[in-house]
mmCIF file of C-alpha atoms in Angstrom:
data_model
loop_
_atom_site.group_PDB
_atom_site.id
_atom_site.type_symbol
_atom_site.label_atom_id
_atom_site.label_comp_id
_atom_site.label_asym_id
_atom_site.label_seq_id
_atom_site.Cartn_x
_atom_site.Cartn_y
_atom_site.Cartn_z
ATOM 1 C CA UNK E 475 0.000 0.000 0.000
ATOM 2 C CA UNK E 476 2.956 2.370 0.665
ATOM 3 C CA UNK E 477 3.705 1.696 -2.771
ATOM 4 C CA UNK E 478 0.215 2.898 -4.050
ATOM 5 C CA UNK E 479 0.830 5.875 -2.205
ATOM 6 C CA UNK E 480 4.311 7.197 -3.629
ATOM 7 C CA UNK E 481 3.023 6.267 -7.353
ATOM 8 C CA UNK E 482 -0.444 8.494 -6.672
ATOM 9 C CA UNK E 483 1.601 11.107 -5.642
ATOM 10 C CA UNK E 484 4.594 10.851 -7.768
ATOM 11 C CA UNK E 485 1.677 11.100 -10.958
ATOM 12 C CA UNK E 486 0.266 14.196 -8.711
ATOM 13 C CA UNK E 487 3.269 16.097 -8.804
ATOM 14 C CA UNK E 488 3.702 15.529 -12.797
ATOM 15 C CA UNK E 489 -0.225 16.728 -12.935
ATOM 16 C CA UNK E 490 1.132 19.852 -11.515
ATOM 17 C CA UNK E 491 4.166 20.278 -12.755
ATOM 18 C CA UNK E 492 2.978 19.784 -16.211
ATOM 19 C CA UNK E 493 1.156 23.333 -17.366
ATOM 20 C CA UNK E 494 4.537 24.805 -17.274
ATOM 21 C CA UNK E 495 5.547 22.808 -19.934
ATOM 22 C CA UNK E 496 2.828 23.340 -21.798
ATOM 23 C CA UNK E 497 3.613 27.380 -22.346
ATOM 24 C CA UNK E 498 4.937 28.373 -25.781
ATOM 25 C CA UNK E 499 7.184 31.271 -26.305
ATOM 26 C CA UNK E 500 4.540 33.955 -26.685
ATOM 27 C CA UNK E 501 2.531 32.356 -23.282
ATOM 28 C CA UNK E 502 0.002 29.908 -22.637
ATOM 29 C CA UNK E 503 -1.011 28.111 -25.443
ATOM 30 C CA UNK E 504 -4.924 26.421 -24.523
ATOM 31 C CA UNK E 505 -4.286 23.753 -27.135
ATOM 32 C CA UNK E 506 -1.661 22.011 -25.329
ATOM 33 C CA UNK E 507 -2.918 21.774 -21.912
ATOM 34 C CA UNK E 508 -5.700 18.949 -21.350
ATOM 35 C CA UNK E 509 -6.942 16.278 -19.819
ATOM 36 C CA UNK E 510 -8.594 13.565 -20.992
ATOM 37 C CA UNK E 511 -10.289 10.148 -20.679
ATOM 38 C CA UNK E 512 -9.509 6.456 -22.370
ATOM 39 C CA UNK E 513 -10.213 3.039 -22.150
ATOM 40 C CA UNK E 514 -10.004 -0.064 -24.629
ATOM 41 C CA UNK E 515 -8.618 -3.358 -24.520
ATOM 42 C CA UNK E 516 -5.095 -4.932 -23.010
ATOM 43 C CA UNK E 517 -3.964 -8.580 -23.175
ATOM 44 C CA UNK E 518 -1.149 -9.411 -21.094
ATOM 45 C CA UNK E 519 0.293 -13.174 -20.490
ATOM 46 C CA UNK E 520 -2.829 -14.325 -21.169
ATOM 47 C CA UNK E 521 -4.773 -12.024 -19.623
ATOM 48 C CA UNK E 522 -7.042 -10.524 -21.604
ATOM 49 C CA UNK E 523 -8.770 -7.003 -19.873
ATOM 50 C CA UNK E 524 -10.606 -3.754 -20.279
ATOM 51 C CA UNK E 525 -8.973 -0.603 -19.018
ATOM 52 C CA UNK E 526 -10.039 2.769 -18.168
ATOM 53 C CA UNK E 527 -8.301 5.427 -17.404
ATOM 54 C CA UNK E 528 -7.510 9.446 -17.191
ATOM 55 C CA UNK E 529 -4.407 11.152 -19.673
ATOM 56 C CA UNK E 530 -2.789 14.591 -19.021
ATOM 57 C CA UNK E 531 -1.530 16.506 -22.382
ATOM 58 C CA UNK E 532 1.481 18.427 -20.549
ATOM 59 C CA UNK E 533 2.579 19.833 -24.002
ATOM 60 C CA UNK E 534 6.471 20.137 -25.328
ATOM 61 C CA UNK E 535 9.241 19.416 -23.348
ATOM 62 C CA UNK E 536 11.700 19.735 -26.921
ATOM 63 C CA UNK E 537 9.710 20.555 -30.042
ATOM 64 C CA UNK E 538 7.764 18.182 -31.531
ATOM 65 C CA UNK E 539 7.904 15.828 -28.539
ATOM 66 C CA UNK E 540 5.486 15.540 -25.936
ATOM 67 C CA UNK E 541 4.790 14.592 -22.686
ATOM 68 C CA UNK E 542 1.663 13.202 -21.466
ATOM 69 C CA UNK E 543 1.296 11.162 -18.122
ATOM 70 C CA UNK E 544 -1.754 9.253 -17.929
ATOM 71 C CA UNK E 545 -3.135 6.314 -14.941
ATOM 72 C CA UNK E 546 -5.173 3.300 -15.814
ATOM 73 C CA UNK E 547 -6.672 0.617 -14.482
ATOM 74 C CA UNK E 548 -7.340 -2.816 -16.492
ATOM 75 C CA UNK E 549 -9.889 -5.238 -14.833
ATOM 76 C CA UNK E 550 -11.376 -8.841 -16.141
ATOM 77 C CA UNK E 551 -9.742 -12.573 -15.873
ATOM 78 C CA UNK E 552 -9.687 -12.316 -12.217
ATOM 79 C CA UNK E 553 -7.000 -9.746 -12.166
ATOM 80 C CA UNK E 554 -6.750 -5.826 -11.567
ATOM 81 C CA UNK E 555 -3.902 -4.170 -13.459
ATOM 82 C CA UNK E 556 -2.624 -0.303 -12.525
ATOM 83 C CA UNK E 557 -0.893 1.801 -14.653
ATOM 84 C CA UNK E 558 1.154 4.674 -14.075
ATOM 85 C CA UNK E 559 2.837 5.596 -17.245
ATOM 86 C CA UNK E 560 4.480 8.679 -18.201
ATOM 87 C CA UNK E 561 4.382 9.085 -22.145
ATOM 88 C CA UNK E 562 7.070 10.506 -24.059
ATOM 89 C CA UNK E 563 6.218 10.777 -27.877
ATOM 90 C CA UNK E 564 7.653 12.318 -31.379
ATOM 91 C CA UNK E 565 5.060 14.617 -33.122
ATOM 92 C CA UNK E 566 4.752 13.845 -36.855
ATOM 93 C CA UNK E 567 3.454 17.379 -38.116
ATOM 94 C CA UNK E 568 6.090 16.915 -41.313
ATOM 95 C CA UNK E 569 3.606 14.019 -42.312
ATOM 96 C CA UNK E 570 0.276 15.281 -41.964
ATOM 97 C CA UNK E 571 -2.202 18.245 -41.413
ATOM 98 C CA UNK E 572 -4.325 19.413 -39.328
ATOM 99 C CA UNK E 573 -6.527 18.635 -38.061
ATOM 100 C CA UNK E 574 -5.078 15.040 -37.687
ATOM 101 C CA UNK E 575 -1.908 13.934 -36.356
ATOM 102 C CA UNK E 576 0.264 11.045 -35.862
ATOM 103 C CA UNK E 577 2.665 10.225 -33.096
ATOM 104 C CA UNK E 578 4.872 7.478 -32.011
ATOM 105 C CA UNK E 579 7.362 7.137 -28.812
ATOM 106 C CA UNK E 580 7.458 4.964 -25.364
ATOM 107 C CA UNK E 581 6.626 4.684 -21.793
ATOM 108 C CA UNK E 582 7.942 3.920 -18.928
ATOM 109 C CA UNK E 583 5.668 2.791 -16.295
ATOM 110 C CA UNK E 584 4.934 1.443 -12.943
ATOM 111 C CA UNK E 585 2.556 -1.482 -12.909
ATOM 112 C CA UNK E 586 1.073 -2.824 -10.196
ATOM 113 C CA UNK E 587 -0.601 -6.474 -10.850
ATOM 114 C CA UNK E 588 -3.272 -7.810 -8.432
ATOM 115 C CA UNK E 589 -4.148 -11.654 -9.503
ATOM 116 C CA UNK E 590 -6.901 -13.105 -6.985
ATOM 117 C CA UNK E 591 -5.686 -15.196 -4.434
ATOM 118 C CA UNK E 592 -2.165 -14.133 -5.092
ATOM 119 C CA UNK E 593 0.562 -11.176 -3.710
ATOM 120 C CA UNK E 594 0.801 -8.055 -5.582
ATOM 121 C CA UNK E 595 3.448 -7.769 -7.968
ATOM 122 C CA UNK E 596 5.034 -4.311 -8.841
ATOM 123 C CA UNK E 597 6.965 -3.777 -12.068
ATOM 124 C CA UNK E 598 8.614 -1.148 -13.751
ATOM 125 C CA UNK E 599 7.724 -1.606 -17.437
ATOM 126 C CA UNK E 600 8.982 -0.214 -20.913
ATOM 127 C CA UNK E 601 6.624 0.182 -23.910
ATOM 128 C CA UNK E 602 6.410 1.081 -27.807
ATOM 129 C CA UNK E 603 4.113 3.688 -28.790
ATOM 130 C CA UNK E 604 1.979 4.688 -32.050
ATOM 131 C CA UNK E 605 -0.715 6.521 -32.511
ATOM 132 C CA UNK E 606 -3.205 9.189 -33.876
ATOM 133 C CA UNK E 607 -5.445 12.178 -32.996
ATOM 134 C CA UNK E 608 -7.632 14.161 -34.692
ATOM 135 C CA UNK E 609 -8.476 17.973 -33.453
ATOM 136 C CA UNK E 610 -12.203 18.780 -33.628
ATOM 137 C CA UNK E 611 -13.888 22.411 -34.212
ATOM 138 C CA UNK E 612 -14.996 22.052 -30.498
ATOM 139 C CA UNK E 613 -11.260 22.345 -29.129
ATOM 140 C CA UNK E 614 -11.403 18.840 -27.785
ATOM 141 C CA UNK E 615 -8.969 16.347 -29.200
ATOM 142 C CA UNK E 616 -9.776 12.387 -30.183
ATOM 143 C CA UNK E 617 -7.223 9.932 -29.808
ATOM 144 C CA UNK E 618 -6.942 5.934 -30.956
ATOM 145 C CA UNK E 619 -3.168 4.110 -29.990
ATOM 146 C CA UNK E 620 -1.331 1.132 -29.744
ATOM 147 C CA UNK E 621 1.071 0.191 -27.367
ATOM 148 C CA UNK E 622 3.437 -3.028 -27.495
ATOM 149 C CA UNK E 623 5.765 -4.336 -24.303
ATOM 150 C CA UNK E 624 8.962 -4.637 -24.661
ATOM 151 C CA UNK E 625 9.646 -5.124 -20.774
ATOM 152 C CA UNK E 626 7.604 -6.154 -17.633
ATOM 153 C CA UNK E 627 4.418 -4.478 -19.643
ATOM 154 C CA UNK E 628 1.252 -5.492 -21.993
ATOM 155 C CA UNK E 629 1.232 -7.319 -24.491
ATOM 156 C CA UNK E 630 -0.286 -5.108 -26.281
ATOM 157 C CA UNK E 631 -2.609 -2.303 -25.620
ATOM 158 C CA UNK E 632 -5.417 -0.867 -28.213
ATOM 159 C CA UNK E 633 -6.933 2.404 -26.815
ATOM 160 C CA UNK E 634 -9.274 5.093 -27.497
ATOM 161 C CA UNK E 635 -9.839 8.531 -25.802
ATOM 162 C CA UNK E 636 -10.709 12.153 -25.906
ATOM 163 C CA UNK E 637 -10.036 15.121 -23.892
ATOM 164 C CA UNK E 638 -12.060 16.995 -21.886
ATOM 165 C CA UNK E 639 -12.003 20.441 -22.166
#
């Protein structure tokens, strides 16, 4: 449980931390700065779950790649899978325009498995990243991914989400 604790508040402290990263050099840019909801489908050791979860779009930490820190929670096969994952991925604005875009990067994560009947088990996981988003008139962004393990992580991860506000 202490564990639990210093992830929720390590992910807090990004959460804050984050809309300073998300200022461009003339001020705050609105675009940027945005949170979001997903959920979709993960399949892990065979394991195969839902997941739901929350995503923070921090913005650019170097230009054209982004940070976005996001939690979620996978549930189904008598399991419950958390994810803290902190995003880091490449912008491809050379190969599109707006309003879609295309991105692709990794993750480094903390999971935290919870089998039935079993201990905990708490990994520090590496993934691949690829994905899209499309900008609509309303300001809010759509989002579909894919994310493969390459260490202690899913299997693989299909996901859809949108922001907020």
């Amino acid at each position: 449980m202490k564990i639990m604790r210093t992830l929720l508040l390590t992910v807090a402290l990004l959460m804050l931390a984050a809309p300073t990263l998300a200022q461009d050099e003339g001020g705050t840019n609105p675009t940027l700065s945005r949170f979001g909801l997903r959920g979709g489908w993960t399949s892990w050791d065979g394991l195969s779950q839902m997941h739901l979860g929350a995503h923070y779009l921090a913005g650019e930490l170097f230009p054209n790649i982004e940070f976005t820190p996001n939690i979620e929670v996978g549930f189904g096969d008598g399991a419950t899978v958390w994810a803290f994952q902190g995003d880091l991925a490449y912008q491809f604005t050379e190969l599109v325009e707006k309003p879609w875009g295309f991105y692709g990067g990794g993750c480094l994560a903390f999971n935290i498995v919870d089998v039935d009947g079993f201990d905990s088990q708490t990994d520090l996981g590496l993934s691949l990243i690829a994905g899209g988003k499309y900008n609509f008139s309303s300001g809010r962004q759509g989002m579909f991914e894919v994310r493969v393990g390459i260490l202690d992580s899913p299997d693989l991860k299909l996901t859809l989400g949108t922001t907020l506000f």
